[in-house]
mmCIF file of C-alpha atoms in Angstrom:
data_model
loop_
_atom_site.group_PDB
_atom_site.id
_atom_site.type_symbol
_atom_site.label_atom_id
_atom_site.label_comp_id
_atom_site.label_asym_id
_atom_site.label_seq_id
_atom_site.Cartn_x
_atom_site.Cartn_y
_atom_site.Cartn_z
ATOM 1 C CA MET R 202 105.249 -98.979 -49.769
ATOM 2 C CA ARG R 203 105.305 -95.487 -48.261
ATOM 3 C CA GLY R 204 104.798 -93.977 -51.719
ATOM 4 C CA GLY R 205 101.836 -96.284 -52.259
ATOM 5 C CA LEU R 206 100.364 -95.304 -48.893
ATOM 6 C CA TRP R 207 100.783 -91.648 -49.770
ATOM 7 C CA GLN R 208 98.912 -92.127 -53.064
ATOM 8 C CA LEU R 209 96.142 -94.056 -51.319
ATOM 9 C CA GLY R 210 95.915 -91.333 -48.691
ATOM 10 C CA GLN R 211 95.600 -88.625 -51.322
ATOM 11 C CA SER R 212 92.914 -90.633 -53.092
ATOM 12 C CA ILE R 213 90.965 -91.019 -49.847
ATOM 13 C CA THR R 214 91.409 -87.304 -49.175
ATOM 14 C CA ARG R 215 89.899 -86.402 -52.544
ATOM 15 C CA ARG R 216 86.997 -88.811 -52.109
ATOM 16 C CA LEU R 217 86.290 -87.635 -48.584
ATOM 17 C CA ALA R 218 86.416 -84.007 -49.646
ATOM 18 C CA GLN R 219 83.967 -84.716 -52.500
ATOM 19 C CA SER R 220 81.675 -86.748 -50.230
ATOM 20 C CA ASP R 221 81.887 -84.072 -47.548
ATOM 21 C CA LYS R 222 80.713 -81.433 -50.032
ATOM 22 C CA LYS R 223 77.669 -83.597 -50.807
ATOM 23 C CA THR R 224 77.051 -84.068 -47.100
ATOM 24 C CA ILE R 225 77.367 -80.335 -46.577
ATOM 25 C CA ALA R 226 74.726 -79.665 -49.213
ATOM 26 C CA ARG R 227 72.338 -81.894 -47.262
ATOM 27 C CA ARG R 228 73.275 -81.035 -43.694
ATOM 28 C CA CYS R 229 74.969 -77.667 -43.427
ATOM 29 C CA TYR R 230 72.931 -75.273 -41.325
ATOM 30 C CA ALA R 231 74.608 -72.032 -42.415
ATOM 31 C CA SER R 232 75.903 -70.330 -45.522
ATOM 32 C CA GLU R 233 79.671 -70.155 -46.016
ATOM 33 C CA ALA R 234 79.738 -66.587 -44.708
ATOM 34 C CA ASP R 235 77.846 -67.582 -41.575
ATOM 35 C CA LEU R 236 80.023 -70.543 -40.589
ATOM 36 C CA LYS R 237 81.001 -70.608 -36.936
ATOM 37 C CA LYS R 238 84.671 -70.828 -36.042
ATOM 38 C CA THR R 239 86.221 -72.455 -33.009
ATOM 39 C CA VAL R 240 88.789 -70.468 -31.018
ATOM 40 C CA LEU R 241 91.476 -72.638 -32.674
ATOM 41 C CA TYR R 242 90.487 -71.656 -36.230
ATOM 42 C CA ASP R 243 93.560 -69.487 -36.888
ATOM 43 C CA PHE R 244 95.768 -72.153 -35.286
ATOM 44 C CA HIS R 245 94.347 -74.761 -37.669
ATOM 45 C CA VAL R 246 94.983 -72.584 -40.702
ATOM 46 C CA ALA R 247 98.523 -71.703 -39.545
ATOM 47 C CA ASN R 248 99.273 -75.423 -39.228
ATOM 48 C CA GLY R 249 98.068 -76.266 -42.718
ATOM 49 C CA GLY R 250 94.510 -77.237 -41.833
ATOM 50 C CA LYS R 251 92.231 -77.667 -44.856
ATOM 51 C CA MET R 252 88.991 -76.135 -43.623
ATOM 52 C CA VAL R 253 85.579 -77.385 -44.750
ATOM 53 C CA PRO R 254 82.002 -76.616 -43.647
ATOM 54 C CA PHE R 255 80.631 -79.185 -41.197
ATOM 55 C CA ALA R 256 77.333 -78.860 -39.291
ATOM 56 C CA GLY R 257 77.503 -75.074 -39.578
ATOM 57 C CA TRP R 258 81.157 -74.833 -38.513
ATOM 58 C CA SER R 259 84.422 -74.351 -40.391
ATOM 59 C CA MET R 260 86.446 -77.411 -39.370
ATOM 60 C CA PRO R 261 89.736 -78.995 -40.537
ATOM 61 C CA ILE R 262 89.283 -82.145 -42.608
ATOM 62 C CA GLN R 263 93.053 -82.757 -42.573
ATOM 63 C CA TYR R 264 96.410 -81.012 -42.127
ATOM 64 C CA LYS R 265 99.707 -81.530 -43.961
ATOM 65 C CA ASP R 266 99.585 -85.288 -43.370
ATOM 66 C CA SER R 267 97.339 -87.399 -45.567
ATOM 67 C CA ILE R 268 94.294 -88.950 -43.922
ATOM 68 C CA MET R 269 96.062 -92.302 -44.227
ATOM 69 C CA GLU R 270 99.129 -91.014 -42.352
ATOM 70 C CA SER R 271 97.031 -89.290 -39.685
ATOM 71 C CA THR R 272 95.016 -92.434 -39.027
ATOM 72 C CA LEU R 273 98.113 -94.577 -38.624
ATOM 73 C CA ASN R 274 99.811 -91.990 -36.414
ATOM 74 C CA CYS R 275 96.829 -91.929 -34.058
ATOM 75 C CA ARG R 276 97.060 -95.704 -33.642
ATOM 76 C CA GLU R 277 100.858 -95.626 -33.218
ATOM 77 C CA ASN R 278 101.361 -92.375 -31.287
ATOM 78 C CA GLY R 279 98.481 -89.974 -30.882
ATOM 79 C CA SER R 280 96.144 -87.355 -32.295
ATOM 80 C CA LEU R 281 94.727 -84.077 -31.059
ATOM 81 C CA PHE R 282 91.294 -83.161 -32.402
ATOM 82 C CA ASP R 283 89.445 -79.883 -32.007
ATOM 83 C CA VAL R 284 85.850 -80.977 -31.344
ATOM 84 C CA SER R 285 84.646 -77.649 -29.984
ATOM 85 C CA HIS R 286 81.744 -77.722 -32.423
ATOM 86 C CA MET R 287 80.106 -80.306 -30.163
ATOM 87 C CA CYS R 288 77.827 -79.105 -27.393
ATOM 88 C CA GLY R 289 78.627 -79.721 -23.735
ATOM 89 C CA LEU R 290 76.028 -79.101 -21.065
ATOM 90 C CA SER R 291 75.105 -79.964 -17.492
ATOM 91 C CA LEU R 292 71.771 -80.873 -15.951
ATOM 92 C CA LYS R 293 71.588 -79.898 -12.284
ATOM 93 C CA GLY R 294 69.063 -80.309 -9.494
ATOM 94 C CA LYS R 295 67.888 -83.008 -7.102
ATOM 95 C CA ASP R 296 65.641 -84.458 -9.841
ATOM 96 C CA ALA R 297 68.185 -84.221 -12.686
ATOM 97 C CA ILE R 298 68.619 -88.005 -12.881
ATOM 98 C CA ALA R 299 64.890 -88.739 -12.812
ATOM 99 C CA PHE R 300 64.387 -86.181 -15.560
ATOM 100 C CA LEU R 301 67.163 -87.478 -17.818
ATOM 101 C CA GLU R 302 66.011 -91.079 -17.448
ATOM 102 C CA LYS R 303 62.762 -90.085 -19.162
ATOM 103 C CA LEU R 304 64.767 -89.166 -22.264
ATOM 104 C CA VAL R 305 67.621 -91.723 -22.452
ATOM 105 C CA VAL R 306 67.971 -95.516 -22.193
ATOM 106 C CA ALA R 307 70.876 -95.546 -19.714
ATOM 107 C CA ASP R 308 70.617 -96.491 -16.046
ATOM 108 C CA VAL R 309 71.834 -93.065 -14.958
ATOM 109 C CA ALA R 310 70.912 -93.615 -11.311
ATOM 110 C CA GLY R 311 73.034 -96.776 -11.274
ATOM 111 C CA LEU R 312 76.205 -94.993 -12.353
ATOM 112 C CA ALA R 313 78.798 -94.377 -9.663
ATOM 113 C CA PRO R 314 79.630 -90.683 -9.177
ATOM 114 C CA GLY R 315 82.428 -89.708 -11.562
ATOM 115 C CA THR R 316 81.582 -92.362 -14.155
ATOM 116 C CA GLY R 317 79.737 -92.251 -17.445
ATOM 117 C CA SER R 318 78.340 -94.231 -20.340
ATOM 118 C CA LEU R 319 77.300 -93.975 -23.945
ATOM 119 C CA THR R 320 73.544 -93.577 -24.196
ATOM 120 C CA VAL R 321 70.830 -92.766 -26.724
ATOM 121 C CA PHE R 322 68.125 -90.092 -26.648
ATOM 122 C CA THR R 323 64.979 -91.752 -28.011
ATOM 123 C CA ASN R 324 61.712 -90.539 -29.478
ATOM 124 C CA GLU R 325 58.177 -91.873 -28.932
ATOM 125 C CA LYS R 326 58.732 -94.570 -31.593
ATOM 126 C CA GLY R 327 61.983 -95.765 -30.021
ATOM 127 C CA GLY R 328 64.141 -94.133 -32.699
ATOM 128 C CA ALA R 329 67.424 -92.406 -31.930
ATOM 129 C CA ILE R 330 67.292 -88.620 -31.654
ATOM 130 C CA ASP R 331 71.025 -88.602 -30.873
ATOM 131 C CA ASP R 332 73.706 -90.613 -29.113
ATOM 132 C CA SER R 333 75.635 -89.005 -26.288
ATOM 133 C CA VAL R 334 78.236 -89.696 -23.624
ATOM 134 C CA ILE R 335 76.718 -88.845 -20.247
ATOM 135 C CA THR R 336 78.523 -88.608 -16.907
ATOM 136 C CA LYS R 337 77.095 -88.675 -13.413
ATOM 137 C CA VAL R 338 79.270 -86.053 -11.726
ATOM 138 C CA THR R 339 77.207 -86.235 -8.525
ATOM 139 C CA ASP R 340 73.650 -87.301 -7.703
ATOM 140 C CA ASP R 341 72.424 -83.837 -8.668
ATOM 141 C CA HIS R 342 74.788 -83.030 -11.558
ATOM 142 C CA ILE R 343 74.914 -84.782 -14.947
ATOM 143 C CA TYR R 344 77.403 -83.711 -17.630
ATOM 144 C CA LEU R 345 76.812 -84.639 -21.262
ATOM 145 C CA VAL R 346 78.045 -83.860 -24.748
ATOM 146 C CA VAL R 347 75.756 -83.937 -27.804
ATOM 147 C CA ASN R 348 76.648 -83.973 -31.490
ATOM 148 C CA ALA R 349 77.153 -80.690 -33.332
ATOM 149 C CA GLY R 350 74.675 -81.475 -36.090
ATOM 150 C CA CYS R 351 72.038 -82.428 -33.510
ATOM 151 C CA ARG R 352 72.551 -79.514 -31.138
ATOM 152 C CA ASP R 353 69.470 -77.489 -32.085
ATOM 153 C CA LYS R 354 67.019 -80.391 -32.082
ATOM 154 C CA ASP R 355 68.573 -81.931 -28.935
ATOM 155 C CA LEU R 356 68.374 -78.714 -26.939
ATOM 156 C CA ALA R 357 64.830 -78.054 -28.127
ATOM 157 C CA HIS R 358 63.853 -81.614 -27.183
ATOM 158 C CA ILE R 359 65.434 -81.368 -23.723
ATOM 159 C CA GLU R 360 63.959 -77.915 -23.090
ATOM 160 C CA GLU R 361 60.431 -78.960 -24.093
ATOM 161 C CA HIS R 362 60.461 -81.916 -21.719
ATOM 162 C CA MET R 363 62.202 -79.929 -18.987
ATOM 163 C CA LYS R 364 59.418 -77.317 -18.997
ATOM 164 C CA ALA R 365 56.786 -80.028 -18.588
ATOM 165 C CA PHE R 366 58.838 -81.745 -15.863
ATOM 166 C CA LYS R 367 59.345 -78.528 -13.904
ATOM 167 C CA ALA R 368 55.667 -77.620 -14.283
ATOM 168 C CA LYS R 369 54.912 -80.767 -12.271
ATOM 169 C CA GLY R 370 57.314 -79.678 -9.526
ATOM 170 C CA GLY R 371 60.522 -81.334 -10.731
ATOM 171 C CA ASP R 372 63.808 -79.725 -9.675
ATOM 172 C CA VAL R 373 66.103 -79.564 -12.703
ATOM 173 C CA GLY R 374 67.919 -76.866 -14.669
ATOM 174 C CA TRP R 375 70.686 -76.748 -17.225
ATOM 175 C CA GLN R 376 73.888 -74.954 -18.104
ATOM 176 C CA ILE R 377 75.144 -74.911 -21.706
ATOM 177 C CA TYR R 378 78.916 -74.495 -21.971
ATOM 178 C CA ASP R 379 79.272 -72.218 -24.989
ATOM 179 C CA GLU R 380 82.148 -70.479 -23.198
ATOM 180 C CA ARG R 381 84.205 -73.689 -23.192
ATOM 181 C CA SER R 382 86.078 -75.542 -25.940
ATOM 182 C CA LEU R 383 86.453 -79.294 -26.330
ATOM 183 C CA LEU R 384 89.672 -81.094 -27.298
ATOM 184 C CA ALA R 385 90.018 -84.836 -27.883
ATOM 185 C CA LEU R 386 93.440 -86.354 -27.199
ATOM 186 C CA GLN R 387 93.604 -89.920 -28.497
ATOM 187 C CA GLY R 388 96.191 -92.664 -28.917
ATOM 188 C CA PRO R 389 98.838 -94.634 -26.986
ATOM 189 C CA LEU R 390 100.673 -91.480 -25.886
ATOM 190 C CA ALA R 391 97.552 -89.677 -24.653
ATOM 191 C CA GLY R 392 97.979 -90.562 -20.983
ATOM 192 C CA SER R 393 101.708 -89.952 -20.710
ATOM 193 C CA THR R 394 101.475 -86.675 -22.637
ATOM 194 C CA LEU R 395 98.599 -85.246 -20.614
ATOM 195 C CA GLN R 396 100.285 -86.322 -17.370
ATOM 196 C CA PHE R 397 102.946 -83.643 -17.954
ATOM 197 C CA LEU R 398 100.218 -80.997 -17.665
ATOM 198 C CA THR R 399 98.427 -82.028 -14.468
ATOM 199 C CA LYS R 400 99.255 -83.096 -10.912
ATOM 200 C CA GLU R 401 96.344 -85.544 -10.940
ATOM 201 C CA ASP R 402 97.452 -89.190 -11.201
ATOM 202 C CA LEU R 403 95.943 -90.215 -14.540
ATOM 203 C CA SER R 404 97.093 -93.821 -14.113
ATOM 204 C CA LYS R 405 94.250 -94.181 -11.587
ATOM 205 C CA MET R 406 91.648 -92.776 -13.985
ATOM 206 C CA TYR R 407 90.015 -95.393 -16.195
ATOM 207 C CA PHE R 408 87.843 -95.539 -19.315
ATOM 208 C CA GLY R 409 84.479 -93.869 -18.719
ATOM 209 C CA GLU R 410 85.606 -91.888 -15.679
ATOM 210 C CA PHE R 411 85.244 -88.117 -15.232
ATOM 211 C CA ARG R 412 87.068 -85.555 -13.122
ATOM 212 C CA ILE R 413 87.149 -81.781 -12.766
ATOM 213 C CA ILE R 414 90.865 -80.998 -12.432
ATOM 214 C CA ASP R 415 93.545 -78.431 -13.187
ATOM 215 C CA ILE R 416 95.253 -79.019 -16.531
ATOM 216 C CA ASN R 417 97.931 -76.616 -17.751
ATOM 217 C CA GLY R 418 96.720 -74.034 -15.252
ATOM 218 C CA SER R 419 92.997 -74.067 -16.045
ATOM 219 C CA LYS R 420 89.968 -75.859 -14.595
ATOM 220 C CA CYS R 421 88.983 -78.612 -17.010
ATOM 221 C CA PHE R 422 86.296 -81.271 -17.266
ATOM 222 C CA LEU R 423 88.217 -84.433 -18.135
ATOM 223 C CA THR R 424 86.574 -87.631 -19.414
ATOM 224 C CA ARG R 425 88.612 -90.724 -20.293
ATOM 225 C CA THR R 426 86.795 -91.556 -23.500
ATOM 226 C CA GLY R 427 86.955 -90.871 -27.225
ATOM 227 C CA TYR R 428 85.790 -91.758 -30.709
ATOM 228 C CA THR R 429 88.729 -93.704 -32.129
ATOM 229 C CA GLY R 430 88.853 -96.995 -30.237
ATOM 230 C CA GLU R 431 92.132 -95.866 -28.655
ATOM 231 C CA ASP R 432 92.851 -94.796 -25.103
ATOM 232 C CA GLY R 433 92.328 -91.088 -24.714
ATOM 233 C CA PHE R 434 90.537 -88.121 -23.212
ATOM 234 C CA GLU R 435 87.992 -85.474 -24.027
ATOM 235 C CA ILE R 436 88.971 -82.206 -22.353
ATOM 236 C CA SER R 437 86.480 -79.384 -21.815
ATOM 237 C CA VAL R 438 88.594 -76.273 -21.264
ATOM 238 C CA PRO R 439 87.680 -72.573 -20.887
ATOM 239 C CA SER R 440 87.926 -71.174 -24.416
ATOM 240 C CA GLU R 441 90.453 -68.512 -23.432
ATOM 241 C CA ASN R 442 92.840 -71.332 -22.404
ATOM 242 C CA ALA R 443 92.193 -73.730 -25.304
ATOM 243 C CA LEU R 444 95.002 -72.526 -27.578
ATOM 244 C CA ASP R 445 97.623 -72.688 -24.828
ATOM 245 C CA LEU R 446 96.476 -76.198 -23.912
ATOM 246 C CA ALA R 447 96.590 -77.413 -27.521
ATOM 247 C CA LYS R 448 100.112 -76.036 -27.953
ATOM 248 C CA ALA R 449 101.256 -77.571 -24.657
ATOM 249 C CA ILE R 450 99.943 -81.022 -25.595
ATOM 250 C CA LEU R 451 101.709 -80.964 -28.958
ATOM 251 C CA GLU R 452 104.925 -79.692 -27.371
ATOM 252 C CA LYS R 453 104.970 -82.250 -24.539
ATOM 253 C CA SER R 454 104.549 -85.098 -27.008
ATOM 254 C CA GLU R 455 107.691 -83.913 -28.845
ATOM 255 C CA GLY R 456 105.857 -83.921 -32.157
ATOM 256 C CA LYS R 457 104.497 -87.466 -31.887
ATOM 257 C CA VAL R 458 100.940 -86.343 -31.156
ATOM 258 C CA ARG R 459 99.724 -84.474 -34.234
ATOM 259 C CA LEU R 460 96.805 -82.232 -35.044
ATOM 260 C CA THR R 461 94.238 -84.416 -36.800
ATOM 261 C CA GLY R 462 91.102 -83.535 -38.748
ATOM 262 C CA LEU R 463 87.652 -84.878 -39.544
ATOM 263 C CA GLY R 464 88.884 -87.178 -42.322
ATOM 264 C CA ALA R 465 91.031 -89.362 -40.072
ATOM 265 C CA ARG R 466 88.474 -89.070 -37.265
ATOM 266 C CA ASP R 467 85.970 -90.737 -39.581
ATOM 267 C CA SER R 468 88.304 -93.562 -40.633
ATOM 268 C CA LEU R 469 89.320 -94.151 -37.003
ATOM 269 C CA ARG R 470 85.753 -94.385 -35.711
ATOM 270 C CA LEU R 471 84.782 -96.671 -38.609
ATOM 271 C CA GLU R 472 87.678 -99.021 -37.845
ATOM 272 C CA ALA R 473 86.476 -99.030 -34.217
ATOM 273 C CA GLY R 474 82.942 -99.921 -35.339
ATOM 274 C CA LEU R 475 81.447 -96.739 -33.842
ATOM 275 C CA CYS R 476 78.244 -95.162 -35.147
ATOM 276 C CA LEU R 477 78.157 -91.756 -36.801
ATOM 277 C CA TYR R 478 74.813 -90.112 -36.117
ATOM 278 C CA GLY R 479 73.179 -89.125 -39.402
ATOM 279 C CA ASN R 480 74.777 -92.102 -41.153
ATOM 280 C CA ASP R 481 74.582 -95.202 -38.956
ATOM 281 C CA MET R 482 71.898 -93.913 -36.603
ATOM 282 C CA GLU R 483 68.787 -91.944 -37.515
ATOM 283 C CA GLN R 484 65.445 -91.102 -35.969
ATOM 284 C CA HIS R 485 63.915 -94.267 -37.471
ATOM 285 C CA ILE R 486 66.656 -96.582 -36.090
ATOM 286 C CA THR R 487 66.318 -97.946 -32.555
ATOM 287 C CA PRO R 488 69.241 -98.680 -30.209
ATOM 288 C CA VAL R 489 68.460 -102.407 -30.510
ATOM 289 C CA GLU R 490 68.697 -102.320 -34.304
ATOM 290 C CA ALA R 491 71.928 -100.309 -34.018
ATOM 291 C CA GLY R 492 73.541 -102.987 -31.858
ATOM 292 C CA LEU R 493 73.467 -100.814 -28.731
ATOM 293 C CA THR R 494 71.243 -103.008 -26.575
ATOM 294 C CA TRP R 495 74.156 -103.195 -24.117
ATOM 295 C CA ALA R 496 73.671 -99.470 -23.425
ATOM 296 C CA ILE R 497 70.136 -100.100 -22.109
ATOM 297 C CA GLY R 498 70.550 -100.667 -18.379
ATOM 298 C CA LYS R 499 69.155 -103.862 -16.824
ATOM 299 C CA ARG R 500 66.859 -101.836 -14.571
ATOM 300 C CA ARG R 501 65.634 -99.815 -17.555
ATOM 301 C CA ARG R 502 64.774 -103.031 -19.408
ATOM 302 C CA ALA R 503 62.692 -104.110 -16.449
ATOM 303 C CA GLU R 504 61.039 -100.760 -15.724
ATOM 304 C CA GLY R 505 61.013 -98.861 -19.033
ATOM 305 C CA GLY R 506 59.997 -95.265 -18.406
ATOM 306 C CA PHE R 507 61.852 -93.694 -21.351
ATOM 307 C CA LEU R 508 60.392 -92.476 -24.626
ATOM 308 C CA GLY R 509 59.666 -95.372 -27.003
ATOM 309 C CA ALA R 510 60.247 -97.969 -24.292
ATOM 310 C CA ASP R 511 57.345 -100.147 -25.487
ATOM 311 C CA VAL R 512 58.898 -100.479 -28.961
ATOM 312 C CA ILE R 513 62.444 -101.018 -27.695
ATOM 313 C CA LEU R 514 61.549 -103.551 -25.000
ATOM 314 C CA LYS R 515 59.471 -105.537 -27.507
ATOM 315 C CA GLN R 516 62.482 -105.633 -29.845
ATOM 316 C CA ILE R 517 64.697 -106.885 -27.007
ATOM 317 C CA ALA R 518 62.176 -109.642 -26.291
ATOM 318 C CA ASP R 519 61.328 -110.633 -29.882
ATOM 319 C CA GLY R 520 64.401 -109.472 -31.811
ATOM 320 C CA PRO R 521 64.579 -106.546 -34.282
ATOM 321 C CA SER R 522 63.745 -106.903 -37.981
ATOM 322 C CA ILE R 523 67.083 -105.371 -39.037
ATOM 323 C CA ARG R 524 70.551 -105.315 -37.476
ATOM 324 C CA ARG R 525 73.701 -103.242 -37.850
ATOM 325 C CA VAL R 526 76.624 -105.318 -39.130
ATOM 326 C CA GLY R 527 80.231 -104.960 -40.208
ATOM 327 C CA LEU R 528 81.231 -105.721 -43.791
ATOM 328 C CA PHE R 529 84.340 -106.605 -45.778
ATOM 329 C CA SER R 530 84.151 -106.157 -49.536
ATOM 330 C CA ALA R 531 86.166 -106.386 -52.737
ATOM 331 C CA GLY R 532 86.330 -103.739 -55.462
ATOM 332 C CA PRO R 533 86.016 -100.035 -54.693
ATOM 333 C CA PRO R 534 85.102 -99.062 -51.112
ATOM 334 C CA ALA R 535 81.394 -99.213 -50.380
ATOM 335 C CA ARG R 536 79.747 -95.907 -49.533
ATOM 336 C CA SER R 537 76.610 -94.792 -47.753
ATOM 337 C CA HIS R 538 73.424 -96.069 -49.480
ATOM 338 C CA SER R 539 75.206 -98.837 -51.423
ATOM 339 C CA GLU R 540 72.803 -101.773 -51.675
ATOM 340 C CA ILE R 541 73.638 -104.999 -49.841
ATOM 341 C CA GLN R 542 72.452 -108.156 -51.616
ATOM 342 C CA ASN R 543 72.420 -111.843 -50.802
ATOM 343 C CA GLU R 544 74.265 -114.298 -53.041
ATOM 344 C CA ASN R 545 71.206 -114.506 -55.323
ATOM 345 C CA GLY R 546 71.260 -110.758 -55.935
ATOM 346 C CA GLU R 547 68.212 -109.995 -53.753
ATOM 347 C CA SER R 548 68.317 -106.794 -51.708
ATOM 348 C CA ILE R 549 68.762 -107.439 -47.984
ATOM 349 C CA GLY R 550 69.951 -104.062 -46.721
ATOM 350 C CA GLU R 551 72.017 -100.944 -47.184
ATOM 351 C CA VAL R 552 75.497 -99.653 -46.335
ATOM 352 C CA THR R 553 75.534 -96.656 -43.978
ATOM 353 C CA SER R 554 79.307 -95.981 -43.724
ATOM 354 C CA GLY R 555 82.274 -97.344 -45.609
ATOM 355 C CA GLY R 556 85.817 -96.699 -46.746
ATOM 356 C CA PHE R 557 89.317 -98.085 -47.050
ATOM 357 C CA SER R 558 90.875 -99.032 -43.706
ATOM 358 C CA PRO R 559 94.365 -97.511 -43.385
ATOM 359 C CA CYS R 560 95.233 -100.042 -40.662
ATOM 360 C CA LEU R 561 93.830 -103.205 -42.249
ATOM 361 C CA LYS R 562 94.626 -102.199 -45.856
ATOM 362 C CA LYS R 563 91.219 -103.416 -47.011
ATOM 363 C CA ASN R 564 87.683 -102.144 -47.550
ATOM 364 C CA ILE R 565 85.445 -101.993 -44.491
ATOM 365 C CA ALA R 566 81.872 -100.829 -44.057
ATOM 366 C CA MET R 567 78.878 -101.043 -41.776
ATOM 367 C CA GLY R 568 75.220 -101.142 -42.608
ATOM 368 C CA TYR R 569 71.874 -102.761 -41.862
ATOM 369 C CA VAL R 570 70.617 -106.146 -43.062
ATOM 370 C CA LYS R 571 67.545 -108.247 -42.381
ATOM 371 C CA SER R 572 67.700 -110.250 -39.164
ATOM 372 C CA GLY R 573 68.737 -113.831 -39.793
ATOM 373 C CA LEU R 574 71.207 -112.690 -42.445
ATOM 374 C CA HIS R 575 73.445 -110.882 -39.966
ATOM 375 C CA LYS R 576 75.722 -113.726 -38.820
ATOM 376 C CA PRO R 577 79.489 -113.226 -39.264
ATOM 377 C CA GLY R 578 80.781 -115.121 -42.270
ATOM 378 C CA THR R 579 77.568 -114.673 -44.286
ATOM 379 C CA LYS R 580 78.468 -114.094 -47.939
ATOM 380 C CA ILE R 581 76.952 -111.004 -49.516
ATOM 381 C CA LYS R 582 77.297 -108.720 -52.526
ATOM 382 C CA ILE R 583 77.508 -104.938 -52.532
ATOM 383 C CA ALA R 584 76.220 -102.900 -55.468
ATOM 384 C CA ILE R 585 78.454 -99.948 -56.340
ATOM 385 C CA ARG R 586 77.842 -97.779 -59.393
ATOM 386 C CA GLY R 587 75.904 -100.459 -61.244
ATOM 387 C CA LYS R 588 78.268 -103.345 -60.503
ATOM 388 C CA THR R 589 78.263 -105.897 -57.693
ATOM 389 C CA TYR R 590 81.274 -106.984 -55.667
ATOM 390 C CA GLU R 591 81.789 -109.936 -53.358
ATOM 391 C CA GLY R 592 81.790 -109.370 -49.631
ATOM 392 C CA SER R 593 81.037 -110.904 -46.258
ATOM 393 C CA ILE R 594 79.558 -109.928 -42.916
ATOM 394 C CA THR R 595 82.033 -109.684 -40.058
ATOM 395 C CA LYS R 596 82.179 -108.803 -36.378
ATOM 396 C CA MET R 597 83.049 -105.313 -35.193
ATOM 397 C CA PRO R 598 85.236 -103.560 -34.189
ATOM 398 C CA PHE R 599 87.392 -104.078 -37.252
ATOM 399 C CA VAL R 600 90.453 -102.893 -35.307
ATOM 400 C CA ALA R 601 90.725 -104.008 -31.663
ATOM 401 C CA THR R 602 89.911 -101.279 -29.147
ATOM 402 C CA LYS R 603 92.519 -100.245 -26.571
ATOM 403 C CA TYR R 604 90.512 -98.503 -23.887
ATOM 404 C CA TYR R 605 92.344 -97.973 -20.581
ATOM 405 C CA LYS R 606 90.635 -100.270 -18.091
ATOM 406 C CA PRO R 607 91.678 -101.719 -14.713
#
């Protein structure tokens, strides 16, 4: 079976590499010569990282392990991802919360200090500009991380609204952490491995919580969160200390936590049923359509006050016209833009992400279908390269999440 897994992994690697090149042609914001490099670039290359352009950065898609092996190892042991291409920033000031609540759907004011939540930046039509994990550090300090491919538009959007807010007397400013790197440590061994490197008791830190603590001798922003469905952490570390921290994590795990690239990160997040902005969320998709109504705070549903609130609150009341769903299918794995049909061959939606699940050993996908046709168990067909294959709608996540909760 191991030989078969290896072959499947290599096949997935080739397909992902090909699909990534197509994605790059559409989304890359720099020429090859202008690609940005994280401070771990040489470390990636020295450890066999296969570097590809991604959102203007040179990033590892995989290392010596196949994507299949890396995915399984994250679920069984752990993975260390370099996600320094993402943009961390803080909003500070006595009106920081009031300002941010004009731009996102979360009940930021209702968060306890040191806790966070997934949220969505919306536009005037209720569409998603980006999704982000935000943390209320204190009542006048919010920390957030935005996606690499959305950095420029997100910062421009925030800055435009901040200028207008401050012109009316609002007290808010920002700090962008370009001098810091971001590492994601994910998997069952994440907590025990990181515990070796800090005096803070991580057993008392739960999913969604945030602390500023000393890790391996440097001041880090630590959030118990991730993008794999596993327990884990995102660690914002001063860039001059990032390499030492990465080496220490790998060493303390005794080789069980492995460097992992974008390929396995994508299969892990898909198995966990998590959206990838640019695929499963776009500026024309609302949080309600994306299945993220839970991220809209109860107070925000009552009061509104964020961009596109009229559209979003109407969808909550009346139901959206389309819904994000999980899919199982036969035949080759479904890919982005594959047509979803009902049993009569009529188009009812489109796949946004898909692939072969290393953990389930079957094809999984997510996409959007017309409301009323979104119930789990609904039989569908998926059109791939001129042929249709049987499938069904299913609940997500595909693989049970293992977040560390009290």
